[in-house]
Amino acid sequence: DPVHGHITLPDYCLEVVDTPQFQRLRELKQMGAAYLVYPGASHNRFEHSLGVCHLAGQLLLQIQERQPELGINETDLKRVRLAGLCHDLGHGPFSHSFEGWASKQAGSWHHEDMSQKLFRYLVKDNNIDLDEEDIRVVIDLIGGKSSAPERDAPKQFMFDIVANSRNSVDVDKFDYLARDCYNMDFKSAYDFSRLMKFCRVIKNEICFHSKEVFNVYDMFHTRYSLFKQVYTHRVNKAIEYMIDDALTLADPYLKISDRIQDPETFYLLTDSLLNTIESSAIPEMQPARDIIRRIRKRQLYKITNDVLIPAEKKHIYEQISEELLVENKHPASTLTVNDIIIHKLTLNYAMKDANPVDNVHFFAQWTDREHFSIPKQRVSLLIPDDFSEQYIRVYCRDPEKVLDVQVAFRQYAKKEGLDYDFP
């Protein structure tokens, strides 16, 4: 592995890897449509899942060695490795953009829920030798929350490893940040290996040595930087919106939305969906094929405005809509709602507007039996007070109407007293 070196997987993990449901991850780009913007973003969810499995096992092994009194056993190692291995089974084509498209079709839809369903189906379909308690715990570890709190209470810290709902410091993040930075040649000072080395369980929670507090901040800043510069890159989002439109136009004929709730049919959906649409001979799917052709020819939806919303203008973020912009168009303009896409973008440190490090506990060299929080003002005076920012981006589907959209947004911004132009 380019990130972790040689990885050894136990037989029970290889049994899962060698199944159609898991091998499908070879056909899902880890960074979705970003590959069409950044050629280096060609890695897949397959290798990320192997990496998370490896790190989950390594972290628990290190804790087992340092703290034998916790009673960590082979069953615990098996369950946490399988959770790391299978945590992303439920991702759809084109990564997180499919999640948004599926939610529009079927209400709230989350890949974590499908990962849990798909793991259960994988075990049954391939006759994997796991008992019901193994399956339950693995599914709960994927979701980051126990469905039997009393039963899991003695080793509650295991829920901090793969999907940490307490403070978002987990091996999933360790791997994807390192892997994406490596493939993108994206520079970061953050070092996950130190967090794995300098951690221990205190009061049933994974805590870190106090000297690693700035490293934790670096981890969250690296995540923020990748979201700002790569994952939500304006051209990447334009392509994602085009893919969404193509899926919507093709759905009545390919019945994609009928497959998003059933793991037995869902796992057959991969990034090859674009090729399926492109090669279809169904006449009614021509509009969907036209959009994909535009992507191939780089005739993309155009971004007309990209505005950071000041704290005192937060109401604009909530109220702006395609309809409002059309109301503000020039009288001679033929602009319609269907010409406009408004992207409401929130960037943060993974816990909405909160500082996630406030929920991370640390220990000191002179006492590793008590944990404590470290206020940010004790770490650096340059750490921000705000941990969330909001942007409004406006896209135009029709290249002939870009100026019309810009005029409409300028008029709307003038009414709201929003000054967004550079000097």
Coordinates of C-alpha atoms in Angstrom, one line a residue:
D1 CA 0.0 0.0 0.0
P2 CA 1.5 3.4 -0.9
V3 CA 0.3 4.9 2.4
H4 CA 0.8 2.1 5.0
G5 CA 3.4 -0.2 3.3
H6 CA 2.8 -3.9 3.5
I7 CA -0.5 -4.8 5.0
T8 CA -1.4 -8.3 6.3
L9 CA -5.0 -9.2 6.6
P10 CA -6.3 -12.2 8.6
D11 CA -8.3 -14.9 6.9
Y12 CA -11.7 -13.7 8.2
C13 CA -11.0 -10.3 6.5
L14 CA -9.9 -12.0 3.2
E15 CA -13.2 -14.0 3.2
V16 CA -15.0 -10.6 3.1
V17 CA -12.6 -9.0 0.6
D18 CA -13.1 -11.9 -1.9
T19 CA -16.9 -11.3 -2.4
P20 CA -18.7 -9.4 -5.2
Q21 CA -20.1 -6.9 -2.7
F22 CA -16.6 -5.9 -1.5
Q23 CA -14.8 -6.1 -4.9
R24 CA -17.3 -3.6 -6.2
L25 CA -15.4 -1.0 -4.2
R26 CA -12.6 -1.2 -6.9
E27 CA -15.1 0.5 -9.2
L28 CA -15.9 3.5 -7.0
K29 CA -13.5 6.4 -7.0
Q30 CA -12.7 7.5 -3.5
M31 CA -13.0 11.2 -4.4
G32 CA -15.9 10.8 -6.9
A33 CA -16.0 13.3 -9.7
A34 CA -12.8 15.1 -8.4
Y35 CA -10.9 12.7 -10.7
L36 CA -12.2 14.7 -13.6
V37 CA -10.6 17.8 -12.1
Y38 CA -7.5 16.4 -10.4
P39 CA -6.0 13.5 -12.4
G40 CA -4.2 12.3 -9.3
A41 CA -7.5 11.5 -7.6
S42 CA -7.7 8.1 -9.2
H43 CA -7.7 5.9 -6.1
N44 CA -10.7 3.8 -5.2
R45 CA -12.7 3.0 -2.1
F46 CA -11.2 -0.5 -2.2
E47 CA -7.8 0.5 -1.0
H48 CA -9.2 3.0 1.5
S49 CA -11.2 0.3 3.1
L50 CA -8.2 -2.0 3.3
G51 CA -6.3 0.9 4.9
V52 CA -9.0 1.6 7.5
C53 CA -9.1 -2.1 8.4
H54 CA -5.4 -2.1 8.9
L55 CA -5.4 1.0 11.0
A56 CA -8.3 -0.2 13.1
G57 CA -6.5 -3.4 13.9
Q58 CA -3.2 -1.7 14.6
L59 CA -4.7 0.9 16.9
L60 CA -6.5 -1.8 19.0
L61 CA -3.4 -4.0 19.1
Q62 CA -1.3 -1.1 20.4
I63 CA -3.9 -0.4 23.1
Q64 CA -4.0 -4.1 24.0
E65 CA -0.2 -4.1 24.4
R66 CA -0.1 -0.9 26.5
Q67 CA -3.2 -1.7 28.6
P68 CA -3.6 -5.5 29.0
E69 CA -6.0 -4.8 31.9
L70 CA -8.7 -3.8 29.4
G71 CA -9.1 -7.5 28.4
I72 CA -9.0 -6.8 24.6
N73 CA -9.3 -10.2 22.9
E74 CA -9.2 -11.7 19.4
T75 CA -13.0 -11.3 19.1
D76 CA -12.7 -7.6 19.7
L77 CA -9.9 -7.4 17.1
K78 CA -12.0 -9.3 14.6
R79 CA -15.0 -7.1 15.0
V80 CA -13.2 -3.8 14.8
R81 CA -11.2 -4.9 11.7
L82 CA -14.3 -6.0 9.9
A83 CA -16.0 -2.7 10.8
G84 CA -13.1 -0.8 9.3
L85 CA -13.1 -3.1 6.3
C86 CA -16.8 -2.7 5.6
H87 CA -17.5 0.9 6.7
D88 CA -17.8 2.2 3.2
L89 CA -19.7 -0.7 1.5
G90 CA -22.8 1.5 1.2
H91 CA -21.2 4.3 -0.9
G92 CA -22.9 4.8 -4.3
P93 CA -21.5 5.9 -7.6
F94 CA -19.5 9.2 -7.5
S95 CA -19.1 9.1 -3.8
H96 CA -21.0 11.7 -1.7
S97 CA -22.7 13.4 -4.6
F98 CA -24.8 10.2 -5.1
E99 CA -25.9 10.5 -1.5
G100 CA -27.4 13.9 -2.2
W101 CA -29.1 12.7 -5.4
A102 CA -30.5 9.6 -3.6
S103 CA -31.8 11.8 -0.7
K104 CA -33.8 13.8 -3.3
Q105 CA -35.4 10.6 -4.7
A106 CA -36.2 8.8 -1.4
G107 CA -36.0 11.3 1.4
S108 CA -33.0 11.1 3.8
W109 CA -30.5 8.6 2.5
H110 CA -27.1 7.9 4.1
H111 CA -24.3 5.6 2.9
E112 CA -23.6 4.5 6.5
D113 CA -27.1 3.0 6.7
M114 CA -26.5 1.2 3.4
S115 CA -23.1 0.0 4.6
Q116 CA -24.8 -1.7 7.5
K117 CA -27.5 -3.3 5.3
L118 CA -25.0 -4.4 2.8
F119 CA -22.7 -6.0 5.4
R120 CA -25.6 -8.1 6.6
Y121 CA -26.4 -9.1 3.0
L122 CA -22.8 -9.8 2.2
V123 CA -22.5 -12.2 5.2
K124 CA -25.7 -14.1 4.2
D125 CA -25.0 -14.2 0.4
N126 CA -21.5 -15.5 0.8
N127 CA -22.0 -17.8 3.9
I128 CA -19.5 -15.9 6.0
D129 CA -19.0 -17.6 9.3
L130 CA -20.2 -14.9 11.7
D131 CA -22.7 -15.3 14.5
E132 CA -25.5 -12.8 15.1
E133 CA -23.6 -11.0 17.9
D134 CA -20.6 -10.5 15.6
I135 CA -22.8 -9.1 12.9
R136 CA -24.6 -6.7 15.4
V137 CA -21.4 -5.4 16.9
V138 CA -19.7 -4.8 13.5
I139 CA -22.9 -3.0 12.2
D140 CA -22.9 -0.9 15.4
L141 CA -19.2 -0.1 15.1
I142 CA -19.8 1.1 11.4
G143 CA -22.5 3.4 12.7
G144 CA -20.5 4.6 15.7
K145 CA -23.3 3.9 18.2
S146 CA -24.2 0.8 20.2
S147 CA -27.6 -0.8 19.9
A148 CA -27.0 -2.6 23.2
P149 CA -25.4 0.0 25.4
E150 CA -25.4 -2.2 28.6
R151 CA -23.8 -5.2 26.8
D152 CA -21.2 -3.0 25.1
A153 CA -20.5 -0.8 28.1
P154 CA -17.3 -2.5 29.3
K155 CA -15.5 -1.8 26.0
Q156 CA -17.4 1.4 24.9
F157 CA -14.0 2.8 23.8
M158 CA -14.1 0.5 20.7
F159 CA -16.8 2.8 19.3
D160 CA -14.1 5.6 19.1
I161 CA -12.0 3.6 16.6
V162 CA -13.8 3.4 13.2
A163 CA -16.6 6.0 13.4
N164 CA -16.1 8.3 16.4
S165 CA -19.4 10.2 17.0
R166 CA -17.9 11.8 20.2
N167 CA -15.3 13.9 18.5
S168 CA -14.7 12.6 15.0
V169 CA -11.1 11.5 15.6
D170 CA -11.0 8.0 14.1
V171 CA -9.0 5.8 11.8
D172 CA -11.4 6.4 8.8
K173 CA -10.3 10.0 8.9
F174 CA -6.6 9.0 9.5
D175 CA -6.6 6.9 6.3
Y176 CA -8.6 9.1 3.9
L177 CA -6.7 12.3 4.8
A178 CA -3.4 10.6 4.4
R179 CA -4.4 8.8 1.2
D180 CA -6.0 11.8 -0.5
C181 CA -3.1 14.0 0.4
Y182 CA -0.7 11.4 -1.0
N183 CA -2.5 11.0 -4.3
M184 CA -3.1 14.7 -4.6
D185 CA 0.4 15.7 -3.5
F186 CA -1.3 17.9 -1.0
K187 CA 1.1 19.0 1.7
S188 CA 0.1 18.7 5.4
A189 CA 2.0 18.8 8.7
Y190 CA -0.5 16.5 10.4
D191 CA 0.8 13.0 11.4
F192 CA -1.8 10.4 12.3
S193 CA 0.9 7.9 13.4
R194 CA 1.7 10.0 16.4
L195 CA -2.0 10.0 17.4
M196 CA -2.0 6.2 17.2
K197 CA 1.3 6.0 19.2
F198 CA 0.4 8.5 21.9
C199 CA -3.1 7.4 22.9
R200 CA -4.6 5.3 25.7
V201 CA -8.0 4.4 27.1
I202 CA -9.0 6.4 30.2
K203 CA -12.5 6.1 31.6
N204 CA -13.6 4.0 28.6
E205 CA -12.6 6.7 26.1
I206 CA -9.6 6.9 23.8
C207 CA -7.5 9.9 24.9
F208 CA -4.3 11.4 23.6
H209 CA -1.1 12.7 25.1
S210 CA -1.4 16.5 25.8
K211 CA 1.6 17.2 23.6
E212 CA -0.5 16.0 20.6
V213 CA -3.2 18.6 20.9
F214 CA -1.8 20.8 18.1
N215 CA -1.5 17.7 15.9
V216 CA -5.3 17.1 16.5
Y217 CA -6.0 20.7 15.4
D218 CA -3.8 20.1 12.4
M219 CA -5.8 17.0 11.5
F220 CA -9.1 19.0 11.5
H221 CA -7.4 21.9 9.6
T222 CA -6.2 19.4 6.9
R223 CA -9.7 18.1 6.6
Y224 CA -11.0 21.7 6.2
S225 CA -8.4 22.5 3.6
L226 CA -9.2 19.5 1.5
F227 CA -12.9 20.2 1.6
K228 CA -12.3 23.9 0.7
Q229 CA -9.7 23.3 -2.1
V230 CA -10.5 19.9 -3.4
Y231 CA -13.7 18.1 -2.4
T232 CA -15.9 21.2 -3.0
H233 CA -13.8 22.7 -5.8
R234 CA -16.1 24.8 -7.9
V235 CA -15.5 22.8 -11.1
N236 CA -15.8 19.5 -9.3
K237 CA -19.2 20.6 -8.0
A238 CA -20.2 21.7 -11.5
I239 CA -19.5 18.2 -12.8
E240 CA -21.3 16.6 -9.9
Y241 CA -24.4 18.7 -10.7
M242 CA -24.2 17.6 -14.3
I243 CA -24.0 14.0 -13.2
D244 CA -27.0 14.5 -10.9
D245 CA -29.0 15.9 -13.8
A246 CA -28.0 13.0 -16.0
L247 CA -29.0 10.5 -13.4
T248 CA -32.4 12.2 -12.9
L249 CA -33.1 12.2 -16.7
A250 CA -32.0 8.5 -17.0
D251 CA -33.8 7.3 -13.9
P252 CA -37.3 6.7 -15.5
Y253 CA -35.6 4.2 -17.9
L254 CA -32.8 2.7 -15.7
K255 CA -34.8 2.6 -12.5
I256 CA -31.8 3.7 -10.5
S257 CA -33.9 5.1 -7.6
D258 CA -35.7 1.7 -7.3
R259 CA -32.4 0.1 -6.3
I260 CA -31.1 2.5 -3.6
Q261 CA -32.9 0.8 -0.7
D262 CA -32.3 -2.8 -1.5
P263 CA -28.7 -4.0 -0.9
E264 CA -29.2 -6.9 -3.3
T265 CA -29.6 -4.6 -6.3
F266 CA -27.8 -1.5 -4.9
Y267 CA -24.4 -3.2 -4.9
L268 CA -24.5 -3.5 -8.7
L269 CA -24.4 0.3 -9.0
T270 CA -20.8 1.6 -9.6
D271 CA -19.2 4.5 -11.4
S272 CA -19.8 2.6 -14.7
L273 CA -23.3 4.1 -14.5
L274 CA -22.2 7.0 -16.7
N275 CA -21.0 4.5 -19.3
T276 CA -24.3 2.7 -19.1
I277 CA -26.2 5.9 -19.8
E278 CA -23.7 7.0 -22.5
S279 CA -23.9 3.7 -24.4
S280 CA -27.7 3.3 -24.1
A281 CA -29.7 3.2 -27.3
I282 CA -33.0 4.3 -25.7
P283 CA -34.1 7.4 -27.6
E284 CA -35.7 9.0 -24.5
M285 CA -32.4 9.0 -22.8
Q286 CA -30.8 11.4 -25.3
P287 CA -31.0 14.4 -23.0
A288 CA -29.0 12.4 -20.4
R289 CA -26.5 11.4 -23.0
D290 CA -26.2 15.0 -24.1
I291 CA -25.2 16.1 -20.6
I292 CA -22.5 13.4 -20.4
R293 CA -21.2 14.5 -23.8
R294 CA -21.0 18.0 -22.4
I295 CA -18.8 16.6 -19.6
R296 CA -16.6 14.8 -22.1
K297 CA -16.2 18.0 -24.1
R298 CA -15.6 20.1 -21.0
Q299 CA -18.7 22.2 -21.8
L300 CA -19.6 22.4 -18.1
Y301 CA -22.1 24.3 -16.1
K302 CA -20.6 27.8 -15.4
I303 CA -20.2 29.2 -11.9
T304 CA -21.4 32.8 -11.9
N305 CA -21.0 33.8 -8.2
D306 CA -19.0 32.4 -5.2
V307 CA -19.7 34.4 -2.1
L308 CA -18.6 34.0 1.5
I309 CA -21.5 35.0 3.7
P310 CA -20.7 37.4 6.6
A311 CA -22.0 36.4 10.0
E312 CA -24.4 39.3 10.1
K313 CA -25.9 38.2 6.7
K314 CA -26.6 34.6 7.7
H315 CA -30.3 35.0 6.8
I316 CA -29.3 35.2 3.1
Y317 CA -27.9 31.7 3.3
E318 CA -31.2 30.4 4.5
Q319 CA -33.6 32.4 2.2
I320 CA -31.8 32.5 -1.2
S321 CA -33.4 30.3 -3.8
E322 CA -33.5 29.9 -7.6
E323 CA -37.0 31.4 -7.5
L324 CA -35.7 34.5 -5.7
L325 CA -33.0 35.1 -8.3
V326 CA -35.5 34.8 -11.2
E327 CA -37.6 37.4 -9.5
N328 CA -34.6 39.7 -9.7
K329 CA -33.8 39.1 -13.3
H330 CA -33.6 41.9 -15.9
P331 CA -37.0 42.5 -17.5
A332 CA -35.8 41.5 -20.9
S333 CA -34.2 38.3 -19.6
T334 CA -35.6 34.8 -20.4
L335 CA -34.0 33.3 -17.3
T336 CA -36.0 30.5 -15.6
V337 CA -35.6 28.5 -12.5
N338 CA -34.3 25.5 -14.4
D339 CA -31.3 27.6 -15.7
I340 CA -30.0 28.1 -12.1
I341 CA -28.4 25.9 -9.4
I342 CA -27.7 27.4 -6.0
H343 CA -25.1 25.5 -4.0
K344 CA -25.3 26.3 -0.2
L345 CA -21.9 25.2 1.1
T346 CA -20.9 24.9 4.7
L347 CA -17.3 24.2 5.6
N348 CA -16.4 23.3 9.2
Y349 CA -14.2 21.2 11.4
A350 CA -16.5 18.1 11.2
M351 CA -18.8 19.0 14.0
K352 CA -21.1 21.8 12.6
D353 CA -20.1 25.1 14.2
A354 CA -18.5 23.5 17.2
N355 CA -14.8 23.1 18.0
P356 CA -14.4 19.3 17.9
V357 CA -11.2 19.4 20.0
D358 CA -13.4 20.6 22.9
N359 CA -14.7 17.0 22.9
V360 CA -11.3 15.3 22.8
H361 CA -9.7 14.4 26.1
F362 CA -6.0 14.3 26.8
F363 CA -3.7 12.9 29.5
A364 CA -0.4 14.2 30.9
Q365 CA 2.9 12.4 31.2
W366 CA 2.7 12.5 35.0
T367 CA -0.8 11.0 35.2
D368 CA -2.3 8.6 32.7
R369 CA -5.3 7.7 34.8
E370 CA -7.1 11.0 34.5
H371 CA -8.2 12.8 31.4
F372 CA -8.9 16.5 30.8
S373 CA -9.8 19.0 28.1
I374 CA -7.4 21.6 26.8
P375 CA -9.0 25.0 26.1
K376 CA -7.9 26.4 22.7
Q377 CA -6.4 29.5 24.2
R378 CA -3.9 27.3 26.0
V379 CA -2.8 25.9 22.7
S380 CA -2.5 28.9 20.4
L381 CA -3.9 32.4 20.2
L382 CA -4.2 31.9 16.4
I383 CA -6.8 29.2 16.5
P384 CA -10.1 30.6 15.2
D385 CA -13.1 31.6 17.3
D386 CA -15.5 30.4 14.5
F387 CA -15.4 26.8 13.3
S388 CA -17.9 27.1 10.5
E389 CA -18.3 29.2 7.4
Q390 CA -21.0 29.4 4.7
Y391 CA -20.8 30.1 1.0
I392 CA -23.3 30.7 -1.7
R393 CA -22.4 29.5 -5.1
V394 CA -24.5 30.1 -8.1
Y395 CA -24.2 27.9 -11.3
C396 CA -25.8 28.4 -14.7
R397 CA -26.8 25.4 -16.8
D398 CA -27.1 27.4 -20.0
P399 CA -23.8 29.1 -21.1
E400 CA -25.9 31.7 -23.0
K401 CA -27.5 32.9 -19.8
V402 CA -24.4 33.4 -17.6
L403 CA -24.6 37.2 -17.7
D404 CA -28.4 37.0 -16.9
V405 CA -27.7 35.0 -13.8
Q406 CA -24.9 37.5 -12.7
V407 CA -27.3 40.4 -13.2
A408 CA -30.0 38.7 -11.2
F409 CA -27.7 37.9 -8.3
R410 CA -26.2 41.4 -8.3
Q411 CA -29.7 42.9 -8.1
Y412 CA -30.7 40.5 -5.2
A413 CA -27.4 41.2 -3.3
K414 CA -28.0 45.0 -3.7
K415 CA -31.4 44.6 -2.1
E416 CA -30.0 42.6 0.8
G417 CA -27.0 44.9 1.3
L418 CA -24.5 42.1 0.5
D419 CA -21.2 43.5 -0.7
Y420 CA -19.4 40.6 -2.4
D421 CA -17.3 42.2 -5.2
F422 CA -13.5 42.4 -4.7
P423 CA -12.0 45.9 -4.7

